[in-house]
N, CA, C and O atoms as a GROMACS GRO file, in nm:
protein
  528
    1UNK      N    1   1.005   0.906  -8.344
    1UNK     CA    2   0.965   0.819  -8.452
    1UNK      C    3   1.028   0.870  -8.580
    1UNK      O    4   0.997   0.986  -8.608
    2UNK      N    5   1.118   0.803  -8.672
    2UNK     CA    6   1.180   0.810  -8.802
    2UNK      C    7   1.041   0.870  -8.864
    2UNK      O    8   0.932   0.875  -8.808
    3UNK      N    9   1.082   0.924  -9.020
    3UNK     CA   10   0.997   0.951  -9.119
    3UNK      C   11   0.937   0.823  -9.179
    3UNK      O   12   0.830   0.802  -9.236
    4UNK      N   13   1.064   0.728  -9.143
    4UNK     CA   14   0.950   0.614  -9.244
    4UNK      C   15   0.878   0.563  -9.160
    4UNK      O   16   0.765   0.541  -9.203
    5UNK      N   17   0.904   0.518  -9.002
    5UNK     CA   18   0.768   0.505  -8.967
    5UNK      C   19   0.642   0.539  -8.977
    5UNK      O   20   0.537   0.477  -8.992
    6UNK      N   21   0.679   0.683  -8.961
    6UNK     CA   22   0.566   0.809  -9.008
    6UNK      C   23   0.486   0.733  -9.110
    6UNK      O   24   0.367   0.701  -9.109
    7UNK      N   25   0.586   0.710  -9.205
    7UNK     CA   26   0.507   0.723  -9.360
    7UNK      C   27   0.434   0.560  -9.333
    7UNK      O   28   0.320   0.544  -9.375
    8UNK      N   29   0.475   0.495  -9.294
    8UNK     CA   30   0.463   0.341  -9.270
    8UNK      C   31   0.297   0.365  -9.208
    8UNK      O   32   0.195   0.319  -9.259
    9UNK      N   33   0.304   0.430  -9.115
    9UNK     CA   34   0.198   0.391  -8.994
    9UNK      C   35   0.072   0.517  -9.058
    9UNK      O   36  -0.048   0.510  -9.032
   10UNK      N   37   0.140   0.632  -9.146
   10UNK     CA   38   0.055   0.704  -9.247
   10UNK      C   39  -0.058   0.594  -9.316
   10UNK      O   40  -0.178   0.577  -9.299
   11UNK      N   41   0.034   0.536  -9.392
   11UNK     CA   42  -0.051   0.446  -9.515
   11UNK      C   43  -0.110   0.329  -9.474
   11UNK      O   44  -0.189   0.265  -9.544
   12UNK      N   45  -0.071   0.294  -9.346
   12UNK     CA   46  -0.134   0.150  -9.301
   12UNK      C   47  -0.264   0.224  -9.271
   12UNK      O   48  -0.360   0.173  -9.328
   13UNK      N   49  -0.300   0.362  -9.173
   13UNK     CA   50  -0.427   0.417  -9.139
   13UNK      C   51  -0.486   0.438  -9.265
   13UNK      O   52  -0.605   0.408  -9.259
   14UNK      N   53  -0.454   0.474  -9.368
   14UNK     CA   54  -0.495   0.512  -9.476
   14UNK      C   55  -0.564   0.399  -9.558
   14UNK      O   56  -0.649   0.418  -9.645
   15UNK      N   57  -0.514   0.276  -9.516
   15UNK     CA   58  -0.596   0.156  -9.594
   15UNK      C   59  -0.665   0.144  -9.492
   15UNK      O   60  -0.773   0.186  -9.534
   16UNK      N   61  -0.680   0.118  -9.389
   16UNK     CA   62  -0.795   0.075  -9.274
   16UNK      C   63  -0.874   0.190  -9.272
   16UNK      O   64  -0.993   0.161  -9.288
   17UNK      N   65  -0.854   0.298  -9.258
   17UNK     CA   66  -1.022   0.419  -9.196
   17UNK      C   67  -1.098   0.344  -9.370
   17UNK      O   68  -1.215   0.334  -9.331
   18UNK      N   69  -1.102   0.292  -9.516
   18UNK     CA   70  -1.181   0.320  -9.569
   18UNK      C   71  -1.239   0.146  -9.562
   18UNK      O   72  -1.331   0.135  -9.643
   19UNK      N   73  -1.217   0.039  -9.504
   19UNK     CA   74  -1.219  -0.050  -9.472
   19UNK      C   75  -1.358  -0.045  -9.346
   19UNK      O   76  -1.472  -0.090  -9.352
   20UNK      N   77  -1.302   0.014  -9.262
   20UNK     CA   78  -1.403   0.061  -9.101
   20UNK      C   79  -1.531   0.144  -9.176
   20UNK      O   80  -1.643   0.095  -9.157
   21UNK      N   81  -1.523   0.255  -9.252
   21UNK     CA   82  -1.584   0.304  -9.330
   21UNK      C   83  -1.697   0.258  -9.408
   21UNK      O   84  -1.814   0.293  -9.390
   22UNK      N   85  -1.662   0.190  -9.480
   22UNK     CA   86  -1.749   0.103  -9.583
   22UNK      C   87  -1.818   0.007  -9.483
   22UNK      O   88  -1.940   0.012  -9.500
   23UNK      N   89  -1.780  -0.085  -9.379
   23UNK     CA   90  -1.832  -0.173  -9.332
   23UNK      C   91  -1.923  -0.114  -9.257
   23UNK      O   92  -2.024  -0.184  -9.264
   24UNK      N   93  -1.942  -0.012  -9.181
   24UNK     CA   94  -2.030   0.073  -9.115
   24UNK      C   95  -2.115   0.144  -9.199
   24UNK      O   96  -2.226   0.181  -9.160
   25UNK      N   97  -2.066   0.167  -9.327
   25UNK     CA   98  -2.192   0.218  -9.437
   25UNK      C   99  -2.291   0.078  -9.512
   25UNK      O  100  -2.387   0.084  -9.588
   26UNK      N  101  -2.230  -0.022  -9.463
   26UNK     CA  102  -2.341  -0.136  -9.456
   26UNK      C  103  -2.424  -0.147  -9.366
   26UNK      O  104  -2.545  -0.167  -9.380
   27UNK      N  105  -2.342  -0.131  -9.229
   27UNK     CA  106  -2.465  -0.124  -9.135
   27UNK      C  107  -2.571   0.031  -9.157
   27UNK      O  108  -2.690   0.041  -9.131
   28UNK      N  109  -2.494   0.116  -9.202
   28UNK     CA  110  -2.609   0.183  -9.208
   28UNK      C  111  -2.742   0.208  -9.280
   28UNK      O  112  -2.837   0.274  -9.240
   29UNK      N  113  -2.726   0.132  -9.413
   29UNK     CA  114  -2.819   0.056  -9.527
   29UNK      C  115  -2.868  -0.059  -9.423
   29UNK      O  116  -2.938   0.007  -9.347
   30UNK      N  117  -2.871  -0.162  -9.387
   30UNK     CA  118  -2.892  -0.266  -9.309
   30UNK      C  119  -3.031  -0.227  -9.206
   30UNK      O  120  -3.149  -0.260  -9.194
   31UNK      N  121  -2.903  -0.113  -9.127
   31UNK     CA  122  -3.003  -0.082  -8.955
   31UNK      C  123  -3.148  -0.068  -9.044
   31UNK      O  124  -3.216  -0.168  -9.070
   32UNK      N  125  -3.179   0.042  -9.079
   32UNK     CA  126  -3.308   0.065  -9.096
   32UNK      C  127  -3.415  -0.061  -9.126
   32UNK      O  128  -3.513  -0.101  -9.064
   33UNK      N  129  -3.350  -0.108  -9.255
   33UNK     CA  130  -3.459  -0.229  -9.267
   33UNK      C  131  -3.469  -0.328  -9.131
   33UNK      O  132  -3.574  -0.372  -9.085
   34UNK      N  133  -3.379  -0.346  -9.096
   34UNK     CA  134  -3.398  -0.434  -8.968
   34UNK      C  135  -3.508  -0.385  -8.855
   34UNK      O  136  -3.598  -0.453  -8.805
   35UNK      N  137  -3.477  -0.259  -8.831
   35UNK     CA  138  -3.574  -0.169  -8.775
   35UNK      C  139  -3.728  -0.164  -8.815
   35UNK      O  140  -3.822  -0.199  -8.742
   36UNK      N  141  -3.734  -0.134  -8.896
   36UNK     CA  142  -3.848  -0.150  -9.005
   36UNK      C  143  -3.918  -0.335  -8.948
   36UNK      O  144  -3.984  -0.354  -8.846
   37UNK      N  145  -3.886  -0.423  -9.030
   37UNK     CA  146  -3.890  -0.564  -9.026
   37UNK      C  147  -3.928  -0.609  -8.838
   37UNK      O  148  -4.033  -0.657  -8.795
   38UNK      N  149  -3.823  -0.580  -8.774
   38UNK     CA  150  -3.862  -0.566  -8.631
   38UNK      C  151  -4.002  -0.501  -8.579
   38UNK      O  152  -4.081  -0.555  -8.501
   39UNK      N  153  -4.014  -0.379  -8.638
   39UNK     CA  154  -4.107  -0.307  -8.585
   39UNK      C  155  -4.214  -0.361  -8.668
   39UNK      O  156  -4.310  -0.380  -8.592
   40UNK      N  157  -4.248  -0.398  -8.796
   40UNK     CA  158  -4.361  -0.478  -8.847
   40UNK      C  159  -4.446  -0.608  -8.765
   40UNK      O  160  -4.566  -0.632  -8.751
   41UNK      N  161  -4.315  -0.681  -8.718
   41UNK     CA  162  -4.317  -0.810  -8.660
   41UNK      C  163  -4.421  -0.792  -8.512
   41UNK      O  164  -4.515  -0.867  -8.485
   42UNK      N  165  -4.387  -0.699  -8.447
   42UNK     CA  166  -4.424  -0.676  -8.304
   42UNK      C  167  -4.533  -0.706  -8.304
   42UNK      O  168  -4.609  -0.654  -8.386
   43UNK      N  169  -4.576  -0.795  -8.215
   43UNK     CA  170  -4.729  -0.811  -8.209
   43UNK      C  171  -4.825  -0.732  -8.102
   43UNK      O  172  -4.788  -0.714  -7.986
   44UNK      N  173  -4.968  -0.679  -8.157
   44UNK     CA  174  -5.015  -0.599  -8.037
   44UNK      C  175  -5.065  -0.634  -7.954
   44UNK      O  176  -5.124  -0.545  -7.893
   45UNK      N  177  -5.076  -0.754  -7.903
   45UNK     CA  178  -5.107  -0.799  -7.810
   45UNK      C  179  -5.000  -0.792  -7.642
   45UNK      O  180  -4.944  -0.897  -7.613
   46UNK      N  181  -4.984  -0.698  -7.568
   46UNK     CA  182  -4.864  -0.703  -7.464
   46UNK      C  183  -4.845  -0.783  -7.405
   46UNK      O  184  -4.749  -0.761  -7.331
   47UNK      N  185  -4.892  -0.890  -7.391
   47UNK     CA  186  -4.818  -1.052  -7.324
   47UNK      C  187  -4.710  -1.060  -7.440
   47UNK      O  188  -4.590  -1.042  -7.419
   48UNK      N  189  -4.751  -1.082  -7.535
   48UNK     CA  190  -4.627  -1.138  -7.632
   48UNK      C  191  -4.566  -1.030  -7.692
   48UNK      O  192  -4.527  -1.054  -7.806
   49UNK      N  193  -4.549  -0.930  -7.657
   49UNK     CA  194  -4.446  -0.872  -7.703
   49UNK      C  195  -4.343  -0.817  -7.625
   49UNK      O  196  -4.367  -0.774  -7.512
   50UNK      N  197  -4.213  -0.813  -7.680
   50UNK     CA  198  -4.075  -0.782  -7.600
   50UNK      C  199  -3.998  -0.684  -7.658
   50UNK      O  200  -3.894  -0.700  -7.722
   51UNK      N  201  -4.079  -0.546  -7.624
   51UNK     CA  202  -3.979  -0.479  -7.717
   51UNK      C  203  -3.982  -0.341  -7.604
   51UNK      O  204  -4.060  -0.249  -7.581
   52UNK      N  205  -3.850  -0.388  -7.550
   52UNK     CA  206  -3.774  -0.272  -7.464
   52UNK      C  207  -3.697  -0.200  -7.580
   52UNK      O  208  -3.655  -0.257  -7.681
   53UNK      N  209  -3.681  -0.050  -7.549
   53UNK     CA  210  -3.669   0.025  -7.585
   53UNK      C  211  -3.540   0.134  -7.477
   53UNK      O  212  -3.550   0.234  -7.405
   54UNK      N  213  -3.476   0.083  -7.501
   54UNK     CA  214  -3.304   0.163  -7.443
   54UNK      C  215  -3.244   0.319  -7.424
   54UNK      O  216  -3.148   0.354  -7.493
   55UNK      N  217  -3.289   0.388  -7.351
   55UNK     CA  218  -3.220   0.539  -7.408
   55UNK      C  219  -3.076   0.538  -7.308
   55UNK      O  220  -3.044   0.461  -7.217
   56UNK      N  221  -3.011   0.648  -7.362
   56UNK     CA  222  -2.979   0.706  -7.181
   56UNK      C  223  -3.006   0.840  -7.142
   56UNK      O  224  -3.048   0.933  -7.212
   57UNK      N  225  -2.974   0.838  -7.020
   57UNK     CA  226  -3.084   0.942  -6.987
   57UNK      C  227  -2.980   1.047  -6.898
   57UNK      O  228  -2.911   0.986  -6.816
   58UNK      N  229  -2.958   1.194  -6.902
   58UNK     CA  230  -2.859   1.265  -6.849
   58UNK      C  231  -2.918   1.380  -6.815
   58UNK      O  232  -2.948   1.454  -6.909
   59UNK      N  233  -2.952   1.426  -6.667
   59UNK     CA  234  -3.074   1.552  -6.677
   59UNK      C  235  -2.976   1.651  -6.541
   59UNK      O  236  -2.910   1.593  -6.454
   60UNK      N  237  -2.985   1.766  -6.549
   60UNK     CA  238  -2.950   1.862  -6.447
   60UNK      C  239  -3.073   1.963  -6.401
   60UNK      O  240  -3.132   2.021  -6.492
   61UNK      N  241  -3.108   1.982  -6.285
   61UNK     CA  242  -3.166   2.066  -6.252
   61UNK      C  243  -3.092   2.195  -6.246
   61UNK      O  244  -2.972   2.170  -6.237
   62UNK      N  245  -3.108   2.292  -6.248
   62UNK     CA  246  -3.024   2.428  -6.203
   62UNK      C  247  -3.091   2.526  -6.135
   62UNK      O  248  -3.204   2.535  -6.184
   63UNK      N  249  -3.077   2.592  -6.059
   63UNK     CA  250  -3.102   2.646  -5.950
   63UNK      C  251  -3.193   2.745  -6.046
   63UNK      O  252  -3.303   2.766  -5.996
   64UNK      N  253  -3.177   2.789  -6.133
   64UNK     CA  254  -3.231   2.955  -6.240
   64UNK      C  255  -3.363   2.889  -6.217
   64UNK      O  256  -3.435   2.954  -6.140
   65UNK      N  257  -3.425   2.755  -6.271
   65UNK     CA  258  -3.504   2.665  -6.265
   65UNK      C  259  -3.587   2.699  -6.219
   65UNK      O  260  -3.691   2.734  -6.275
   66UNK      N  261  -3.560   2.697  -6.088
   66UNK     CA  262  -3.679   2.645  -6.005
   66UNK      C  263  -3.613   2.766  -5.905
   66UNK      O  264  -3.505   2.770  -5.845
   67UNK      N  265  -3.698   2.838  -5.910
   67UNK     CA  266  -3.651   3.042  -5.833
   67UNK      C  267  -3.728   2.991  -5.700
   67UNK      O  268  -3.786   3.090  -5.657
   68UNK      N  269  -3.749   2.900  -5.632
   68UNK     CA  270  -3.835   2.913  -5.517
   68UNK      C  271  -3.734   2.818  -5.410
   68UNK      O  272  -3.729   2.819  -5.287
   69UNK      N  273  -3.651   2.734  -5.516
   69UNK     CA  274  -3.562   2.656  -5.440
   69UNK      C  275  -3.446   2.768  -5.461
   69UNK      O  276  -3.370   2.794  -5.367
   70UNK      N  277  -3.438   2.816  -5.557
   70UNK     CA  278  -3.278   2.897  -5.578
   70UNK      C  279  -3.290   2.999  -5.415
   70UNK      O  280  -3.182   3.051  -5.384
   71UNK      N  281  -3.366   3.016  -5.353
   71UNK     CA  282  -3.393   3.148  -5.262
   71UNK      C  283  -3.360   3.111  -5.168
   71UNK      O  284  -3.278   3.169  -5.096
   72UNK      N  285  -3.427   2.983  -5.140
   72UNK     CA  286  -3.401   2.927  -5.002
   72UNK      C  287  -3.269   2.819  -4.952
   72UNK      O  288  -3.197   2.813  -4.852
   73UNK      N  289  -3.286   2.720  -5.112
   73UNK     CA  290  -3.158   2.636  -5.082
   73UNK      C  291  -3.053   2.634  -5.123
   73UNK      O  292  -2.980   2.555  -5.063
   74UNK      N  293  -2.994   2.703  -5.227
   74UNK     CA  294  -2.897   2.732  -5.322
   74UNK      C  295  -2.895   2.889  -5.370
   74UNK      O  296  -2.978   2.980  -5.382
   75UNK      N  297  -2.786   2.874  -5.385
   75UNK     CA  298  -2.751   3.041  -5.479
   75UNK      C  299  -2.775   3.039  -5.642
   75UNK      O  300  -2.754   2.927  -5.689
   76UNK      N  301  -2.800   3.103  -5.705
   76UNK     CA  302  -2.833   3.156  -5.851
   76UNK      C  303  -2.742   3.033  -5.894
   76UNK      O  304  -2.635   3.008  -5.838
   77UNK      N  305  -2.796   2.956  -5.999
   77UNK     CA  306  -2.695   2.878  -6.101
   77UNK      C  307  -2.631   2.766  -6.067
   77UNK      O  308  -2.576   2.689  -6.146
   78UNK      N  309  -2.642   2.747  -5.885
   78UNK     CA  310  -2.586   2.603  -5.882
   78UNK      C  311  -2.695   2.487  -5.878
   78UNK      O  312  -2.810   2.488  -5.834
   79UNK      N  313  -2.607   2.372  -5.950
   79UNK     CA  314  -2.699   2.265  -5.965
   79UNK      C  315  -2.748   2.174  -5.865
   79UNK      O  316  -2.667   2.105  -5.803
   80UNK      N  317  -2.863   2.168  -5.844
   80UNK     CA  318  -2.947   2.134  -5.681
   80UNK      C  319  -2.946   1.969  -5.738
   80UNK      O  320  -2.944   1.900  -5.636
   81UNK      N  321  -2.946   1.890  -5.846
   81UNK     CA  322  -2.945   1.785  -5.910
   81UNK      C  323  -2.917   1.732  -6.013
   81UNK      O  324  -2.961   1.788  -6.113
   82UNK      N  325  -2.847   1.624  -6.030
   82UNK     CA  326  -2.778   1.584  -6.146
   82UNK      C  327  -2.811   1.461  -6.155
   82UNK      O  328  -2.849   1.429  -6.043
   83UNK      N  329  -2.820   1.361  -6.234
   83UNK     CA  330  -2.793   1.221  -6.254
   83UNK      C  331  -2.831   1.147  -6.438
   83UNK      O  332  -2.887   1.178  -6.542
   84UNK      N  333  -2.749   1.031  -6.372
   84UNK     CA  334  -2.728   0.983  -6.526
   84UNK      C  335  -2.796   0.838  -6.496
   84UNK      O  336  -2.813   0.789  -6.385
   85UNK      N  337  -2.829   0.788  -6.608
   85UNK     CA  338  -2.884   0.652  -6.627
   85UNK      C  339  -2.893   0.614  -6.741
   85UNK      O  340  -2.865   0.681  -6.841
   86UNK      N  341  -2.952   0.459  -6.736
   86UNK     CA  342  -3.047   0.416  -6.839
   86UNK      C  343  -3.195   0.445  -6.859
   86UNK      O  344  -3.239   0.432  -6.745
   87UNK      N  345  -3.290   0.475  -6.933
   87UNK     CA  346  -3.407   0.476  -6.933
   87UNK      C  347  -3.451   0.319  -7.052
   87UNK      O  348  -3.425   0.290  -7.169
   88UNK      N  349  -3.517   0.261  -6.952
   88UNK     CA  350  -3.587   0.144  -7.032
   88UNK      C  351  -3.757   0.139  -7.010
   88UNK      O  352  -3.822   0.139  -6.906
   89UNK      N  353  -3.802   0.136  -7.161
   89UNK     CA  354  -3.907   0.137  -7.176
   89UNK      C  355  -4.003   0.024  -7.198
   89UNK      O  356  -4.008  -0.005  -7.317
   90UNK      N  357  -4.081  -0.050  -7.123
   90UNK     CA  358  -4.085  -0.186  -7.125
   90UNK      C  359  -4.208  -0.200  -7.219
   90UNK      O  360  -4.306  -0.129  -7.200
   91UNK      N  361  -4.205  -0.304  -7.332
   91UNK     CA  362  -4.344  -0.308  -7.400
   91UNK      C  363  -4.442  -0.209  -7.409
   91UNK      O  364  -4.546  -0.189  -7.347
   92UNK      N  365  -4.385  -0.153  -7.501
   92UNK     CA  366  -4.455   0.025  -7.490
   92UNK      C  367  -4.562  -0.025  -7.584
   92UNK      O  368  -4.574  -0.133  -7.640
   93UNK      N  369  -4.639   0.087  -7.586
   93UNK     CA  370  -4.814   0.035  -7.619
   93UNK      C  371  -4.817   0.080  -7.804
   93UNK      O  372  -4.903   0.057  -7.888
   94UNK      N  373  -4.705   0.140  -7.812
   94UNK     CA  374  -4.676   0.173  -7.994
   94UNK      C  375  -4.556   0.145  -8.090
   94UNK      O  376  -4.435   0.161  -8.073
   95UNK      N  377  -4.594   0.120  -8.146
   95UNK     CA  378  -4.405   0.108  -8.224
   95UNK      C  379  -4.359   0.188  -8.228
   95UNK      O  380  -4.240   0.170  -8.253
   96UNK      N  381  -4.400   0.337  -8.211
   96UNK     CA  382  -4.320   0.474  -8.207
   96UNK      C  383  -4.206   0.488  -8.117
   96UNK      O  384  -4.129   0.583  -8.134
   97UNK      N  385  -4.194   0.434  -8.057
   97UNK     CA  386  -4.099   0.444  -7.965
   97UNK      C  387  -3.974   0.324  -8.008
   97UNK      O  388  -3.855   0.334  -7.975
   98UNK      N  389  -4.026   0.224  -8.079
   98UNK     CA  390  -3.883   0.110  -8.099
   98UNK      C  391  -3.877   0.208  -8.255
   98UNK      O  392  -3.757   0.233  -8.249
   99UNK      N  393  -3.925   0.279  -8.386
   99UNK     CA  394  -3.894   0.337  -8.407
   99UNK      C  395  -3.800   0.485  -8.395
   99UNK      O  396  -3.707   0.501  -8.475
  100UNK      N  397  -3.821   0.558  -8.325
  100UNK     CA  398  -3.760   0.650  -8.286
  100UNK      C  399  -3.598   0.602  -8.239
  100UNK      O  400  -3.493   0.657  -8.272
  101UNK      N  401  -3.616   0.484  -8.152
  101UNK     CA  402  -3.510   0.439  -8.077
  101UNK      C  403  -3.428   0.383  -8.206
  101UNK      O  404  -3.307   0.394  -8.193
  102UNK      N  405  -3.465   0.334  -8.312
  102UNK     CA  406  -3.379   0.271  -8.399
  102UNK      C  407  -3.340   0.443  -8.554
  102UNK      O  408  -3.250   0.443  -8.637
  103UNK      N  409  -3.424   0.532  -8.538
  103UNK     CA  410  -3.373   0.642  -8.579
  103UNK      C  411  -3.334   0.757  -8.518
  103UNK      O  412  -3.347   0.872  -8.558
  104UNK      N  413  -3.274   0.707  -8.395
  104UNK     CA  414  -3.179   0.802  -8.326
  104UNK      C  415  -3.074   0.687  -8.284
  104UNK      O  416  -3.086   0.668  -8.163
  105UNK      N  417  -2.985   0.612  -8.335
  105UNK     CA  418  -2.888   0.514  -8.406
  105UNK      C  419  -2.872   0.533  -8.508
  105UNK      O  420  -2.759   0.504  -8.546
  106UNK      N  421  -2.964   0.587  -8.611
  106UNK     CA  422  -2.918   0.584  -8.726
  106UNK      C  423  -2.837   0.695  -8.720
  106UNK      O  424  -2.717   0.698  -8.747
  107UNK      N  425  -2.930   0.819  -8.670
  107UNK     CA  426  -2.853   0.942  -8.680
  107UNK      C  427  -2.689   0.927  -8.616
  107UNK      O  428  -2.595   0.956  -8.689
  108UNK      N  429  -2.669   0.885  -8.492
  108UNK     CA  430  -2.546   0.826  -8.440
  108UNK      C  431  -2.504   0.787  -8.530
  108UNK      O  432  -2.463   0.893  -8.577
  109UNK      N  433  -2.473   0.701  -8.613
  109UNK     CA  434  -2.415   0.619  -8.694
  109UNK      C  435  -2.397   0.715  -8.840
  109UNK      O  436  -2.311   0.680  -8.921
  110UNK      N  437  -2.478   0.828  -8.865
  110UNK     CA  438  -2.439   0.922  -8.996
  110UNK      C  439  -2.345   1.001  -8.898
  110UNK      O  440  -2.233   1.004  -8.949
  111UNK      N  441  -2.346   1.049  -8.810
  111UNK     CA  442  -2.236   1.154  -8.760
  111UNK      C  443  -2.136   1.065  -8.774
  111UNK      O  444  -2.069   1.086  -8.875
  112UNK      N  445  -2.096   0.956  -8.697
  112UNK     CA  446  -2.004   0.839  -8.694
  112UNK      C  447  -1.917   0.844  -8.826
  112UNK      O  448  -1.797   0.868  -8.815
  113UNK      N  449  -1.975   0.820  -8.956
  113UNK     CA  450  -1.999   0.772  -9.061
  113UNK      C  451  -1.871   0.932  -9.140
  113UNK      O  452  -1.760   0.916  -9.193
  114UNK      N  453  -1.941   1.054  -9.119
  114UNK     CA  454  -1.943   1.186  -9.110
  114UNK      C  455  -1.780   1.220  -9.080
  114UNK      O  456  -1.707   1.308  -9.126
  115UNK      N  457  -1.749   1.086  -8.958
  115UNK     CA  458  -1.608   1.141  -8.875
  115UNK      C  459  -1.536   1.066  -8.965
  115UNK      O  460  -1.462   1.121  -9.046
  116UNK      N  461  -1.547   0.955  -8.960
  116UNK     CA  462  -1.471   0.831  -9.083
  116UNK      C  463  -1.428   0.935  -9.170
  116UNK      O  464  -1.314   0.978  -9.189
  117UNK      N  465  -1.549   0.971  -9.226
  117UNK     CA  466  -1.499   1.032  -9.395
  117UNK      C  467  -1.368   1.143  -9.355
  117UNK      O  468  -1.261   1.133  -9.416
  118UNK      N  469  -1.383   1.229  -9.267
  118UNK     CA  470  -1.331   1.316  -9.226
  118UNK      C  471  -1.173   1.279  -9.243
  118UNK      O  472  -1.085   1.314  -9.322
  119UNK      N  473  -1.183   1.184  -9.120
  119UNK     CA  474  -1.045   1.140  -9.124
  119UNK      C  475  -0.948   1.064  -9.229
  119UNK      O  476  -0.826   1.065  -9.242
  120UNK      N  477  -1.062   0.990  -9.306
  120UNK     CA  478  -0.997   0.970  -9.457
  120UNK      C  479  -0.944   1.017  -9.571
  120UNK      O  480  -0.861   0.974  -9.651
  121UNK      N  481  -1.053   1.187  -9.555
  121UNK     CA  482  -1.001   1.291  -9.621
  121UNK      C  483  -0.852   1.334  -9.555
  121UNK      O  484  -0.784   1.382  -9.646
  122UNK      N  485  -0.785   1.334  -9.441
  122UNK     CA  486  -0.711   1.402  -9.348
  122UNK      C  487  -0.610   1.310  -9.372
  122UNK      O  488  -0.507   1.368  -9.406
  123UNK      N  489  -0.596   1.156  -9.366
  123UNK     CA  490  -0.491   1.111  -9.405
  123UNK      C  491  -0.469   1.102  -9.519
  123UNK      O  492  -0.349   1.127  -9.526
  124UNK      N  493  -0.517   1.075  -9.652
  124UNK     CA  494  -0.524   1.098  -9.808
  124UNK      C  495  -0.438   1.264  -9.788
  124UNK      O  496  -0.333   1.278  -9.851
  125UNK      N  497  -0.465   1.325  -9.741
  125UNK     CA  498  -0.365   1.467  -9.734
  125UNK      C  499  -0.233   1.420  -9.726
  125UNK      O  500  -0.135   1.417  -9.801
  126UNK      N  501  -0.269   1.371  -9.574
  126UNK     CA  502  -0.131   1.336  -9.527
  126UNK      C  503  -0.002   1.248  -9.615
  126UNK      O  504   0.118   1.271  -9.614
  127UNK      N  505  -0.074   1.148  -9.683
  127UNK     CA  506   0.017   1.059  -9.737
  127UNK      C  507   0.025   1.126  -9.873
  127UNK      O  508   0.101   1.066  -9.948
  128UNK      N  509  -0.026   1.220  -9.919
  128UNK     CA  510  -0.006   1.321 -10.067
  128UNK      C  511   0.119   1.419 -10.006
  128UNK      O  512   0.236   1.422 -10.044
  129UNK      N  513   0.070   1.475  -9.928
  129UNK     CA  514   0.234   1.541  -9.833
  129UNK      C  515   0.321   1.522  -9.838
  129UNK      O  516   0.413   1.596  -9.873
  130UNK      N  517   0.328   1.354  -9.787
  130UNK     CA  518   0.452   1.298  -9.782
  130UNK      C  519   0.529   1.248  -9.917
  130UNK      O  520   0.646   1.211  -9.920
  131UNK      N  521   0.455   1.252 -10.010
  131UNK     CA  522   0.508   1.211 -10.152
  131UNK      C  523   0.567   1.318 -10.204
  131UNK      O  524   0.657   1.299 -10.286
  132UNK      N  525   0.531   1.443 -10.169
  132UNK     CA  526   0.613   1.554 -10.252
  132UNK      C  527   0.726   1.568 -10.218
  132UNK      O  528   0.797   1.651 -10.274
   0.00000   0.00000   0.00000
C-alpha cells in the first residue's frame, strides 16, 4: 500500500471512529432511561407481564473443585464440565433483575465507548505523524 493510501484510509478512519463514537454515546444517555421507563411500566401482576430477562451463561467445573470427583474420575485440574448458553429468565417476580440486566449493558457499552475513545486518540496520533 502507497503512503497516500496510508494517509487516505488514515483520515477517512479518523472521521468515522468519532461519528460511531458519539452515536453510541447517545445510546448510552438513552439506554438507561429506557430501562428505567420499562422497568416502571411492568406490571405486578404475572399474567401480564413479559419481561424476560437475557444473560449468557459460561460455567467450568474443574476437577480442584470437587476433590471427591478429582480422586476417582479425573486427575488434579482437568475440567470434568464445561458449557455455554443462554440463561432466560421468564417474568421474574422483581424488577431487579430487568434492572441489573439493563446495567450490565450499560457497563458493556462504557467499556465499548472506553475502546472508541482509545482508538480515536491512536489515529489523531497517527494522522499528526503523518503531517510532520
Amino acid at each position: 500500500m502507497s503512503p497516500t493510501q496510508q494517509n487516505k484510509l488514515t483520515v477517512l478512519v479518523k472521521r468515522f471512529l468519532p461519528v460511531v463514537w458519539f452515536l453510541f454515546l447517545g445510546v448510552a444517555v438513552i439506554w438507561p432511561i429506557t430501562v428505567l421507563v420499562v422497568g416502571i411500566s411492568i406490571p405486578s401482576d404475572p399474567q401480564l407481564r413479559h419481561t424476560d430477562v437475557n444473560a449468557l451463561l459460561n460455567f467450568r467445573i474443574i476437577s480442584e473443585v470437587l476433590t471427591e470427583l478429582a480422586t476417582t474420575l479425573a486427575s488434579e485440574g482437568e475440567i470434568l464440565l464445561k458449557g455455554s448458553g443462554d440463561l432466560q429468565l421468564n417474568n421474574t417476580s422483581s424488577r431487579l433483575g430487568w434492572y441489573v440486566s439493563g446495567a450490565d449493558s450499560e457497563v458493556l457499552l462504557f467499556i465499548f465507548l472506553y475502546g472508541l475513545l482509545a482508538m480515536r486518540k491512536l489515529f489523531a496520533a497517527l494522522k499528526e505523524r503523518e503531517h510532520v
